CSV table of C-alpha atoms and ligand atoms in Angstrom, one decimal:
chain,number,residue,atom,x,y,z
A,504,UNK,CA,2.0,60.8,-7.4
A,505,UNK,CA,4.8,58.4,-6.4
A,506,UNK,CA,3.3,58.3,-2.8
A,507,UNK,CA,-0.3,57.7,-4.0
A,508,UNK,CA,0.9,54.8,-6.3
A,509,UNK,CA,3.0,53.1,-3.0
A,510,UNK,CA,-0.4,53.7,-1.2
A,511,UNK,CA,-2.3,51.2,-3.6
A,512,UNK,CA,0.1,48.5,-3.9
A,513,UNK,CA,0.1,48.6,-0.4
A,514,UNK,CA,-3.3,48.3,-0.2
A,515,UNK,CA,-3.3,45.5,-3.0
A,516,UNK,CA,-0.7,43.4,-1.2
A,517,UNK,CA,-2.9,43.8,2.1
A,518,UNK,CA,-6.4,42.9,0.4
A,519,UNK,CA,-4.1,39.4,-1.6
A,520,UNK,CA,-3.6,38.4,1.8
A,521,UNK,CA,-6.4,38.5,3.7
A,522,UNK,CA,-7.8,36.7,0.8
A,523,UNK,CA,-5.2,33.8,0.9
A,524,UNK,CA,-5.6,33.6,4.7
A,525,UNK,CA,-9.0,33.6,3.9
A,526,UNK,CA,-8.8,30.3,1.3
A,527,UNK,CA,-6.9,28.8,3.6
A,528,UNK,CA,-8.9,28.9,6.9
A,529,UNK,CA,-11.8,27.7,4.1
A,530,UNK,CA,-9.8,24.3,3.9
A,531,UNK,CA,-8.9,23.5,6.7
A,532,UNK,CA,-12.3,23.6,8.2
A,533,UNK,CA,-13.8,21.8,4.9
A,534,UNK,CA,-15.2,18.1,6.3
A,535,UNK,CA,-13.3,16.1,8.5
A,536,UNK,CA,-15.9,14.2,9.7
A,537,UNK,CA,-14.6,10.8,8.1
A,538,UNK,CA,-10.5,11.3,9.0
A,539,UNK,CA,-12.1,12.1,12.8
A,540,UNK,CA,-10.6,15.6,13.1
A,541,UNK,CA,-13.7,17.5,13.1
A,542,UNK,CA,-17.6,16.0,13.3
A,543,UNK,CA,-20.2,19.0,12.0
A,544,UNK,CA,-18.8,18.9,8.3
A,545,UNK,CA,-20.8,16.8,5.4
A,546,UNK,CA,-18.3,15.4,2.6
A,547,UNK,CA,-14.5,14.8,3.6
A,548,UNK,CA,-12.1,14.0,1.0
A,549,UNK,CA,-9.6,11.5,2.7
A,550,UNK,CA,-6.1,11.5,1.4
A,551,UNK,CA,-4.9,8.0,0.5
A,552,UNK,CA,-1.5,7.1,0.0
A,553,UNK,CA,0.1,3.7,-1.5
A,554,UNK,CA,3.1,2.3,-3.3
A,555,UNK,CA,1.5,2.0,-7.0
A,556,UNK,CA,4.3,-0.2,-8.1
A,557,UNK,CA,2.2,-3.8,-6.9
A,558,UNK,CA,0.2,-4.7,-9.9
A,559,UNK,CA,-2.9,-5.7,-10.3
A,560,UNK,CA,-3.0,-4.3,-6.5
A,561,UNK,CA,-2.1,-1.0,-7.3
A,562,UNK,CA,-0.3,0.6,-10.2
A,563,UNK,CA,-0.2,3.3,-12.4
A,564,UNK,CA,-2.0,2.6,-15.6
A,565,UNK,CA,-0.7,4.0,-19.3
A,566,UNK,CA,-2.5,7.6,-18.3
A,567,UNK,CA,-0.6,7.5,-15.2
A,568,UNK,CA,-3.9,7.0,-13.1
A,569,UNK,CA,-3.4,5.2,-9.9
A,570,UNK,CA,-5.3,1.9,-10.6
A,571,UNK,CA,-6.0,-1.9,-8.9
A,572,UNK,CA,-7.7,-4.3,-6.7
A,573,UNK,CA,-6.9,-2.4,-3.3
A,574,UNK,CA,-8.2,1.4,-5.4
A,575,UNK,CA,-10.9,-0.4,-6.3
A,576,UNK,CA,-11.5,-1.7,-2.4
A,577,UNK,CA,-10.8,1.7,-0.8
A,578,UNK,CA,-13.2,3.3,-3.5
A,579,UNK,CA,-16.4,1.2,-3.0
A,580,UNK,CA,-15.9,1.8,0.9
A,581,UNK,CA,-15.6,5.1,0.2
A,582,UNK,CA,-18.9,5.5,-1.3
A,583,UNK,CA,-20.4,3.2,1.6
A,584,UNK,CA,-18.8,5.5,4.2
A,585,UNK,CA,-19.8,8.8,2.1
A,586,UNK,CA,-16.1,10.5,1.4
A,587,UNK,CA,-14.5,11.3,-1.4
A,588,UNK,CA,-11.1,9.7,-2.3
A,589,UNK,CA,-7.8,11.3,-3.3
A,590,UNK,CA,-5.2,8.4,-4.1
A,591,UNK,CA,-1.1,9.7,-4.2
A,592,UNK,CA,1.6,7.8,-4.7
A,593,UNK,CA,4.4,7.9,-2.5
A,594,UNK,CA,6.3,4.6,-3.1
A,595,UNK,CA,6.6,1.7,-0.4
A,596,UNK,CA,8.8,3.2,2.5
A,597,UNK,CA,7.5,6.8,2.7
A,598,UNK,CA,4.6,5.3,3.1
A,599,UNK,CA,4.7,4.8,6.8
A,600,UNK,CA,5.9,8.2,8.0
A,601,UNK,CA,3.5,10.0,5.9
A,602,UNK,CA,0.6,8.4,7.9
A,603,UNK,CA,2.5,9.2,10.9
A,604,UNK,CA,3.0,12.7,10.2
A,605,UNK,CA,-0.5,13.2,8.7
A,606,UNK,CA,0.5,13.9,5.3
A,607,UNK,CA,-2.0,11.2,4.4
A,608,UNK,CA,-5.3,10.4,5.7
A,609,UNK,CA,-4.8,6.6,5.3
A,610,UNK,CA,-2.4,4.2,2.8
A,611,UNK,CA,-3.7,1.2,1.2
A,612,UNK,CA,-1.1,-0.7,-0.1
A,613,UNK,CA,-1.3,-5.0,0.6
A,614,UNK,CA,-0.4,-4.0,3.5
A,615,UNK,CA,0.0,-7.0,6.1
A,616,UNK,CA,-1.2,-6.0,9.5
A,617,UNK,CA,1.5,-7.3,11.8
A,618,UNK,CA,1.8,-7.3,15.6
A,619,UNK,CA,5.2,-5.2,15.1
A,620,UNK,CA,3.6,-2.4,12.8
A,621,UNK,CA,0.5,-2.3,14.7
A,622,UNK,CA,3.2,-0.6,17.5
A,623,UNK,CA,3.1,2.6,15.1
A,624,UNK,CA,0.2,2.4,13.1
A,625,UNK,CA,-3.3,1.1,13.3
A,626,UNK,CA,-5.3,-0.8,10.9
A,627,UNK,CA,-8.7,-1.6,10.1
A,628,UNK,CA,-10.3,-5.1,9.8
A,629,UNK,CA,-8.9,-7.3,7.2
A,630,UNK,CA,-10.2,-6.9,3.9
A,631,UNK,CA,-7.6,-9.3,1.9
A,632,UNK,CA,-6.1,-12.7,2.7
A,633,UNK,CA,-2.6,-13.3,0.7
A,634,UNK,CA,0.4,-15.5,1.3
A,635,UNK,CA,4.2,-15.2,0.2
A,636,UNK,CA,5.1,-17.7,-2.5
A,637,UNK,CA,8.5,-18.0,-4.1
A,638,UNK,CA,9.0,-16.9,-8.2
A,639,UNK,CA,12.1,-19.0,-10.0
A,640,UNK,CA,13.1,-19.3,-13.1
A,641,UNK,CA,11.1,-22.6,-14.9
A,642,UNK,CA,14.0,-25.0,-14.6
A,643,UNK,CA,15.1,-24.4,-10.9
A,644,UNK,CA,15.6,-27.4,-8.8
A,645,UNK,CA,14.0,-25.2,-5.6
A,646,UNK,CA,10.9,-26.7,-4.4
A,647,UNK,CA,10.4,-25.3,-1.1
A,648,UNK,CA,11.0,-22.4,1.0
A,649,UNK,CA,14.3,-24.5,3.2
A,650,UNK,CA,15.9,-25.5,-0.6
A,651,UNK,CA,16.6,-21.5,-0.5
A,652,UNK,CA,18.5,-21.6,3.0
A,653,UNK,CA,21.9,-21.0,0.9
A,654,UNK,CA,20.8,-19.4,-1.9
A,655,UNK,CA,20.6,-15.5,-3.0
A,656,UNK,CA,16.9,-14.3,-2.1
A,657,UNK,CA,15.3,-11.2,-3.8
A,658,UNK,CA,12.7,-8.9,-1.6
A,659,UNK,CA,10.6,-6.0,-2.1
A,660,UNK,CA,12.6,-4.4,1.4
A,661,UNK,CA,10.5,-4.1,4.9
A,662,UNK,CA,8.0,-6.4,3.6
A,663,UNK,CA,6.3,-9.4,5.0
A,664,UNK,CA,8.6,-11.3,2.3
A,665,UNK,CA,11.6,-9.7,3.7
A,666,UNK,CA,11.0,-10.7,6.8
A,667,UNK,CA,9.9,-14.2,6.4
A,668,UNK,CA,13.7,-14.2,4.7
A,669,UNK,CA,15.5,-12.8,7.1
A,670,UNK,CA,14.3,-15.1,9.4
A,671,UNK,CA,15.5,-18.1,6.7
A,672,UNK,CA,18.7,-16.2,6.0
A,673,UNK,CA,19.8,-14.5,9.0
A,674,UNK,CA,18.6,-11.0,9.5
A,675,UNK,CA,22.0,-9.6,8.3
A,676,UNK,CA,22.4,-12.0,5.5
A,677,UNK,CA,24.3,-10.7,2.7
A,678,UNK,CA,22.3,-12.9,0.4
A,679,UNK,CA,19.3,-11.1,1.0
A,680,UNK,CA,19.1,-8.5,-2.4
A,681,UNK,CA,16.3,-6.4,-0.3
A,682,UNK,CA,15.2,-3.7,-3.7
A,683,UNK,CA,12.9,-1.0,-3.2
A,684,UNK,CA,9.7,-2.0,-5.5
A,685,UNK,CA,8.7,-5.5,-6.1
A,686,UNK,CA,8.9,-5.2,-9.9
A,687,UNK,CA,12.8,-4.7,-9.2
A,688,UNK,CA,13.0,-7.6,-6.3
A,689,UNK,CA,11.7,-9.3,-9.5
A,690,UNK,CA,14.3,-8.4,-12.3
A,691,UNK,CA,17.4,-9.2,-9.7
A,692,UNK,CA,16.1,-13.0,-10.1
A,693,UNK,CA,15.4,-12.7,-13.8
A,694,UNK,CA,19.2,-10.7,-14.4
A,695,UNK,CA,21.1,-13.7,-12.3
A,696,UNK,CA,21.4,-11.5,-9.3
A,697,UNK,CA,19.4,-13.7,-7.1
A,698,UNK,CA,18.0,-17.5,-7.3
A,699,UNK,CA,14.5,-16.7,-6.5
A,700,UNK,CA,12.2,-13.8,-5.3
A,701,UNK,CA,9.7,-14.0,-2.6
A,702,UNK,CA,6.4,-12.0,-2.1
A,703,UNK,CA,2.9,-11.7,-2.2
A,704,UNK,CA,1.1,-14.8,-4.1
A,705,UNK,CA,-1.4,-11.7,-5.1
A,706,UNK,CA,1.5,-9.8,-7.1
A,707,UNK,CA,3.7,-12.9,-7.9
A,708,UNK,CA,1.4,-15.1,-9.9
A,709,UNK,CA,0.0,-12.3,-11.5
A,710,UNK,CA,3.8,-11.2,-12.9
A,711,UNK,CA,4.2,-15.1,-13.6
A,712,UNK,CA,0.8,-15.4,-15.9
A,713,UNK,CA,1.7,-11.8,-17.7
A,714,UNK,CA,4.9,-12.8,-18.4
A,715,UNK,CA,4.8,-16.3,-20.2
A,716,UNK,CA,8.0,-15.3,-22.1
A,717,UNK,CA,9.8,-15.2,-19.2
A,718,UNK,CA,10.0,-18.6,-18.1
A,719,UNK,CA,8.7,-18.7,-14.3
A,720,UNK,CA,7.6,-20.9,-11.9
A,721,UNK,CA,5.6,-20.1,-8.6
A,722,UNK,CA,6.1,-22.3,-5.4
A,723,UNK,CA,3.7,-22.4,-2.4
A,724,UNK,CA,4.8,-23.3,0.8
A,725,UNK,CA,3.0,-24.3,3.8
A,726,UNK,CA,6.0,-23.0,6.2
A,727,UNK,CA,4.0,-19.4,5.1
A,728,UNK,CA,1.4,-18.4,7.4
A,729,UNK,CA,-1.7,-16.6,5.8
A,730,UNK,CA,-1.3,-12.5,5.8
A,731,UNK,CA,-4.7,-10.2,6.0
A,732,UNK,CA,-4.1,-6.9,4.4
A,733,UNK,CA,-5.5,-3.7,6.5
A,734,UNK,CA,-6.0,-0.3,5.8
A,735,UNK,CA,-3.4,1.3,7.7
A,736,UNK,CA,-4.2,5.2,9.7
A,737,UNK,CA,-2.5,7.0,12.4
A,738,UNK,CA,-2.4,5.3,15.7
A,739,UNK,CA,-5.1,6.7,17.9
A,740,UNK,CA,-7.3,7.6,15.0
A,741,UNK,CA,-10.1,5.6,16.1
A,742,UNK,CA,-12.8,7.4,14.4
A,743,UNK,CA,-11.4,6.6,11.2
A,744,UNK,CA,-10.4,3.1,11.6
A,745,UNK,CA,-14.4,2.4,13.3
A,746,UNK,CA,-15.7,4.6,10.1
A,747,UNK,CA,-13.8,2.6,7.8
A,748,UNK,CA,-15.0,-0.8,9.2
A,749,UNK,CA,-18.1,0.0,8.9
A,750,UNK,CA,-17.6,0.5,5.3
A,751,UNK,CA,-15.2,-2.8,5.1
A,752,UNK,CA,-18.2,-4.7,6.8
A,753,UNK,CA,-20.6,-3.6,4.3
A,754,UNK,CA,-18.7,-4.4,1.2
A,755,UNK,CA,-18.3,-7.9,2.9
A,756,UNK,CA,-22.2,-8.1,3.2
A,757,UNK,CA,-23.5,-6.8,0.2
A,758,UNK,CA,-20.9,-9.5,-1.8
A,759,UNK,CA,-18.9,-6.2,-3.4
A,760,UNK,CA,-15.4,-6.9,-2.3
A,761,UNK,CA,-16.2,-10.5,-3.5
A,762,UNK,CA,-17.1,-9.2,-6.6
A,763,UNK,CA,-13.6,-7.1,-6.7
A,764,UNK,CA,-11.0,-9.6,-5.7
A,765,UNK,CA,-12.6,-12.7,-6.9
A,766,UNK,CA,-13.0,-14.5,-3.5
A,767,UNK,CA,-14.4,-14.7,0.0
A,768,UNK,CA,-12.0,-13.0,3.3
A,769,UNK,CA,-13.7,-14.8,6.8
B,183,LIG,N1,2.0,-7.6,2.1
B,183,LIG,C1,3.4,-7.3,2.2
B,183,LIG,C2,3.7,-6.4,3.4
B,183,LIG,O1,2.8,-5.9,4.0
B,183,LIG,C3,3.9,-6.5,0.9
B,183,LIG,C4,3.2,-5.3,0.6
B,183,LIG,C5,3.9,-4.5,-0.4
B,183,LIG,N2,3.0,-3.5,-1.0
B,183,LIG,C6,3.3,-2.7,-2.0
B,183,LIG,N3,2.4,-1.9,-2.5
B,183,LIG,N4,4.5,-2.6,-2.4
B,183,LIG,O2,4.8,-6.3,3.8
């Protein structure tokens, strides 16, 4: 009795995992046409990562949905191309190693393409055109980029804004509050910490017009050189980039990613 019952759950534990091996062999040879991996499969499901913290780019609405301008981008390409879409949030640092490492498929996130990321990564055509502009309090004497040479500085770290600081600062400057999401860049000017923050016009004056309450001004400068956002993939993964164009291209022809951001990207 006790040796026939050892006998089945043997047998149970054996038939559970060839069915598990099974599954998995299943997925991994699902549709990779898109991603590049594999051609002869019909609908891939590319994994998209970003920093949902960059409202009204991407953020997480009240049901905790990942929502914005950039979703709504990567989404109408995505039906242009024919994949499906999985957006995950992974905050603005991770971002980078998880397309290196192939966690994600591709990461949409404002991100400027940039001669010194395009040494790791590779990016698609530009979809987006943004500048950095500088957020202070209403009754700030700053009026241009120079007028905050000695004072404290607030950046989303590794960003386009940091970097345009660092090269105001000095790269080591101590002035420099580098915080990890914009939204917090933003409350070290509003607690004192810093004189003004500096980012993305597309997330500044949008923080500015929300929050009337708060006081804020928004200063352009022409020191800032335009930025073109890209969809950012592993380097090398040229099938994906060329099947993302394609879909880029076509929301630029048929007027759609006009329709989404409100303006025209040459
Ligand atoms: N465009 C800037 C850059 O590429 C800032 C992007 C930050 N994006 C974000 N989702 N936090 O460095």
């Amino acid at each position: 009795m006790k040796k026939a019952a050892r006998f089945w759950v043997a047998g149970l534990l054996f038939v559970s995992l060839a069915l598990v091996m099974l599954g998995c062999g299943a997925g991994d040879t699902k549709g990779k046409a898109a991603s590049g991996k594999d051609s002869n499969a019909a609908k891939e499901k590319l994994v998209v990562g970003t920093d949902a913290t960059y409202a009204p780019m991407e953020y997480m609405d009240k049901k905790q949905n990942i929502v914005g301008t950039d979703i709504d981008i990567v989404k109408a390409i995505a039906k242009e191309i024919g994949v499906e879409v999985e957006f995950k949030n992974y905050g603005w640092e991770p971002l980078f190693p998880a397309v290196s490492n192939g966690e994600v498929d591709l990461a949409v996130s404002s991100i400027t393409i940039t001669d010194e990321r395009k040494q790791e990564h590779d990016f698609t055509d530009p979809y987006y055109v943004a500048k950095q502009v500088i957020l202070v309090p209403d009754d700030s004497r700053v009026e241009k980029f120079q007028d905050l040479k000695d004072k404290r500085v607030s950046v989303q770290i590794n960003t386009t804004g940091h970097i345009v600081t660092k090269e105001l600062l000095g790269k080591t400057s101590s002035k420099i509050v580098a915080a990890e999401t914009m939204p917090l860049a933003i409350d070290e000017m509003l607690n004192g910490n810093a004189d003004a923050a500096v980012g993305d016009n597309s997330v500044v004056n949008d923080y500015q017009k929300n929050n009337p309450n708060k006081s804020l001004k928004v200063i352009e400068d022409d020191s800032f050189e335009k930025e073109y956002y890209g969809l950012m993939v592993k380097k090398g993964n040229k099938a994906l980039v060329d099947n993302l164009n394609k879909g880029i291209q076509k929301i630029k022809d048929n007027g759609v990613l006009e329709k989404i951001t409100g303006f025209e990207v040459e």
